[in-house]
Amino acid sequence: MKTLLLLEPPYAVYSLEVEELALQEDYYYLSLSDLFMQEAGSKSALGKNLGELDPKARYQQLMQSKLRKLPRNIKAGWLLDPDCISSLEEAQALKELLEELNHPLDAIIIGQASEEELLTELPDYIEKETAAEEIKEYFTHLLPGILQIFPDVPQTELSEESDWKVLHKQIRTVLRGAAQN
């Protein structure tokens, strides 16, 4: 079983495509923000206190229970979409948790898009100035910092391809290649 991490700029659309293909390739797709939202919407003690926890505690409590209860019929591995990593501290917490669970990353998939392309795709209800700051932060600080936290993990960059058939083929190649290694 392989553990892959998808990194993408804010407001990119890769995760929707990768999620669909990951399931077809027998990867268990796990979105950290989906976990966060599910738990925050629950009436559990954890859900009520999520916002007050430091990043490491939040990742540990959310991920440990979920990663330990993954379906047994998944053959290829896990594909983690850390769309809620908003700081290097959270990325470090994820690394430590994966090490504690003995599931270090096998590969990082990086979704690429220019800042200009991402801003043109924003819905009207999102404030463009705030979005531009988040995108710039990702490109200049967060992505390079995350890659430094995982220095020995092989990386594959997805193209900025707008043709989804071509992008699907590229993603399948990455997933199948990781499964065969």
GROMACS .gro file of C-alpha atoms in nm:
model
  181
    1MET     CA    1   0.000   0.000   0.000
    2LYS     CA    2   0.126   0.343  -0.095
    3THR     CA    3   0.055   0.677   0.068
    4LEU     CA    4   0.033   0.971  -0.172
    5LEU     CA    5  -0.022   1.339  -0.097
    6LEU     CA    6  -0.195   1.580  -0.336
    7LEU     CA    7  -0.083   1.943  -0.311
    8GLU     CA    8  -0.268   2.206  -0.509
    9PRO     CA    9  -0.311   2.583  -0.502
   10PRO     CA   10  -0.621   2.730  -0.337
   11TYR     CA   11  -0.920   2.729  -0.574
   12ALA     CA   12  -0.768   2.472  -0.810
   13VAL     CA   13  -0.993   2.197  -0.943
   14TYR     CA   14  -0.750   1.907  -0.939
   15SER     CA   15  -0.895   1.745  -0.628
   16LEU     CA   16  -1.228   1.674  -0.797
   17GLU     CA   17  -1.056   1.499  -1.085
   18VAL     CA   18  -0.802   1.318  -0.869
   19GLU     CA   19  -1.069   1.194  -0.627
   20GLU     CA   20  -1.268   1.033  -0.907
   21LEU     CA   21  -0.964   0.867  -1.060
   22ALA     CA   22  -0.816   0.759  -0.727
   23LEU     CA   23  -1.127   0.559  -0.651
   24GLN     CA   24  -1.111   0.396  -0.996
   25GLU     CA   25  -0.748   0.304  -0.934
   26ASP     CA   26  -0.832   0.153  -0.592
   27TYR     CA   27  -0.689   0.435  -0.384
   28TYR     CA   28  -0.877   0.548  -0.077
   29TYR     CA   29  -0.924   0.924  -0.117
   30LEU     CA   30  -0.914   1.115   0.209
   31SER     CA   31  -0.980   1.488   0.216
   32LEU     CA   32  -0.867   1.643   0.541
   33SER     CA   33  -1.106   1.935   0.510
   34ASP     CA   34  -1.396   1.692   0.455
   35LEU     CA   35  -1.296   1.517   0.777
   36PHE     CA   36  -1.275   1.850   0.956
   37MET     CA   37  -1.619   1.958   0.832
   38GLN     CA   38  -1.781   1.623   0.917
   39GLU     CA   39  -1.645   1.627   1.269
   40ALA     CA   40  -1.715   1.998   1.322
   41GLY     CA   41  -2.076   1.936   1.214
   42SER     CA   42  -2.114   1.648   1.456
   43LYS     CA   43  -2.214   1.684   1.817
   44SER     CA   44  -1.909   1.496   1.940
   45ALA     CA   45  -1.673   1.641   2.200
   46LEU     CA   46  -1.400   1.659   1.934
   47GLY     CA   47  -1.631   1.840   1.693
   48LYS     CA   48  -1.714   2.103   1.951
   49ASN     CA   49  -1.346   2.168   2.033
   50LEU     CA   50  -1.175   2.141   1.691
   51GLY     CA   51  -1.119   2.513   1.650
   52GLU     CA   52  -0.944   2.535   1.984
   53LEU     CA   53  -0.693   2.256   1.920
   54ASP     CA   54  -0.340   2.323   1.800
   55PRO     CA   55  -0.263   2.187   1.449
   56LYS     CA   56  -0.088   1.872   1.569
   57ALA     CA   57  -0.367   1.776   1.808
   58ARG     CA   58  -0.628   1.846   1.540
   59TYR     CA   59  -0.451   1.623   1.287
   60GLN     CA   60  -0.390   1.350   1.540
   61GLN     CA   61  -0.746   1.337   1.660
   62LEU     CA   62  -0.904   1.363   1.315
   63MET     CA   63  -0.664   1.139   1.128
   64GLN     CA   64  -0.576   0.867   1.375
   65SER     CA   65  -0.928   0.737   1.404
   66LYS     CA   66  -0.995   0.769   1.030
   67LEU     CA   67  -0.667   0.619   0.909
   68ARG     CA   68  -0.699   0.326   1.146
   69LYS     CA   69  -1.049   0.249   1.016
   70LEU     CA   70  -0.982   0.256   0.642
   71PRO     CA   71  -1.164  -0.004   0.434
   72ARG     CA   72  -0.972  -0.332   0.419
   73ASN     CA   73  -1.048  -0.389   0.050
   74ILE     CA   74  -0.836  -0.097  -0.071
   75LYS     CA   75  -0.537  -0.246  -0.252
   76ALA     CA   76  -0.333   0.042  -0.395
   77GLY     CA   77  -0.317   0.276  -0.097
   78TRP     CA   78  -0.420   0.614   0.035
   79LEU     CA   79  -0.439   0.944  -0.146
   80LEU     CA   80  -0.441   1.231   0.102
   81ASP     CA   81  -0.577   1.568  -0.007
   82PRO     CA   82  -0.460   1.811   0.261
   83ASP     CA   83  -0.677   2.094   0.139
   84CYS     CA   84  -0.694   2.227   0.490
   85ILE     CA   85  -0.318   2.261   0.539
   86SER     CA   86  -0.295   2.632   0.587
   87SER     CA   87   0.038   2.648   0.765
   88LEU     CA   88   0.374   2.479   0.781
   89GLU     CA   89   0.292   2.372   1.137
   90GLU     CA   90  -0.003   2.171   1.003
   91ALA     CA   91   0.219   2.013   0.737
   92GLN     CA   92   0.473   1.917   1.003
   93ALA     CA   93   0.193   1.772   1.218
   94LEU     CA   94   0.077   1.562   0.922
   95LYS     CA   95   0.430   1.431   0.867
   96GLU     CA   96   0.468   1.336   1.232
   97LEU     CA   97   0.130   1.164   1.238
   98LEU     CA   98   0.206   0.961   0.925
   99GLU     CA   99   0.537   0.856   1.079
  100GLU     CA  100   0.364   0.755   1.403
  101LEU     CA  101   0.116   0.546   1.203
  102ASN     CA  102   0.406   0.396   1.004
  103HIS     CA  103   0.268   0.532   0.676
  104PRO     CA  104   0.534   0.770   0.545
  105LEU     CA  105   0.463   0.938   0.213
  106ASP     CA  106   0.567   0.751  -0.100
  107ALA     CA  107   0.500   1.037  -0.343
  108ILE     CA  108   0.371   1.392  -0.366
  109ILE     CA  109   0.148   1.493  -0.657
  110ILE     CA  110   0.160   1.868  -0.724
  111GLY     CA  111  -0.125   2.034  -0.912
  112GLN     CA  112  -0.001   2.331  -1.111
  113ALA     CA  113  -0.181   2.644  -1.224
  114SER     CA  114  -0.079   3.005  -1.256
  115GLU     CA  115  -0.209   3.266  -1.013
  116GLU     CA  116  -0.383   3.443  -1.301
  117GLU     CA  117  -0.563   3.126  -1.414
  118LEU     CA  118  -0.681   3.050  -1.061
  119LEU     CA  119  -0.815   3.402  -1.010
  120THR     CA  120  -1.015   3.387  -1.333
  121GLU     CA  121  -1.182   3.066  -1.212
  122LEU     CA  122  -1.306   3.213  -0.882
  123PRO     CA  123  -1.679   3.230  -0.826
  124ASP     CA  124  -1.826   3.577  -0.792
  125TYR     CA  125  -1.897   3.535  -0.421
  126ILE     CA  126  -1.530   3.493  -0.328
  127GLU     CA  127  -1.343   3.813  -0.250
  128LYS     CA  128  -1.073   3.841  -0.516
  129GLU     CA  129  -0.824   4.032  -0.300
  130THR     CA  130  -0.832   3.772  -0.022
  131ALA     CA  131  -0.814   3.491  -0.277
  132ALA     CA  132  -0.513   3.652  -0.446
  133GLU     CA  133  -0.333   3.673  -0.110
  134GLU     CA  134  -0.404   3.304  -0.037
  135ILE     CA  135  -0.282   3.198  -0.381
  136LYS     CA  136   0.034   3.407  -0.355
  137GLU     CA  137   0.102   3.266  -0.006
  138TYR     CA  138   0.071   2.914  -0.147
  139PHE     CA  139   0.312   2.973  -0.435
  140THR     CA  140   0.571   3.174  -0.243
  141HIS     CA  141   0.570   3.021   0.104
  142LEU     CA  142   0.345   2.725   0.170
  143LEU     CA  143   0.428   2.490  -0.120
  144PRO     CA  144   0.808   2.533  -0.096
  145GLY     CA  145   0.788   2.496   0.282
  146ILE     CA  146   0.579   2.178   0.262
  147LEU     CA  147   0.824   2.029   0.013
  148GLN     CA  148   1.108   2.107   0.258
  149ILE     CA  149   0.920   1.922   0.532
  150PHE     CA  150   0.912   1.614   0.306
  151PRO     CA  151   1.258   1.646   0.141
  152ASP     CA  152   1.309   1.283   0.040
  153VAL     CA  153   0.964   1.217  -0.103
  154PRO     CA  154   0.951   1.189  -0.484
  155GLN     CA  155   0.740   1.458  -0.650
  156THR     CA  156   0.533   1.455  -0.967
  157GLU     CA  157   0.393   1.776  -1.111
  158LEU     CA  158   0.063   1.762  -1.296
  159SER     CA  159   0.047   1.980  -1.603
  160GLU     CA  160  -0.166   2.292  -1.631
  161GLU     CA  161  -0.360   2.099  -1.894
  162SER     CA  162  -0.713   2.224  -1.955
  163ASP     CA  163  -0.805   1.911  -2.153
  164TRP     CA  164  -0.947   1.680  -1.885
  165LYS     CA  165  -0.887   1.364  -2.092
  166VAL     CA  166  -0.516   1.442  -2.107
  167LEU     CA  167  -0.509   1.532  -1.737
  168HIS     CA  168  -0.694   1.209  -1.647
  169LYS     CA  169  -0.434   1.008  -1.837
  170GLN     CA  170  -0.153   1.189  -1.655
  171ILE     CA  171  -0.312   1.131  -1.312
  172ARG     CA  172  -0.376   0.762  -1.390
  173THR     CA  173  -0.010   0.723  -1.489
  174VAL     CA  174   0.099   0.874  -1.155
  175LEU     CA  175  -0.137   0.653  -0.953
  176ARG     CA  176  -0.049   0.334  -1.140
  177GLY     CA  177   0.320   0.411  -1.125
  178ALA     CA  178   0.306   0.459  -0.751
  179ALA     CA  179   0.113   0.135  -0.710
  180GLN     CA  180   0.372  -0.058  -0.908
  181ASN     CA  181   0.680   0.080  -0.728
   0.00000   0.00000   0.00000
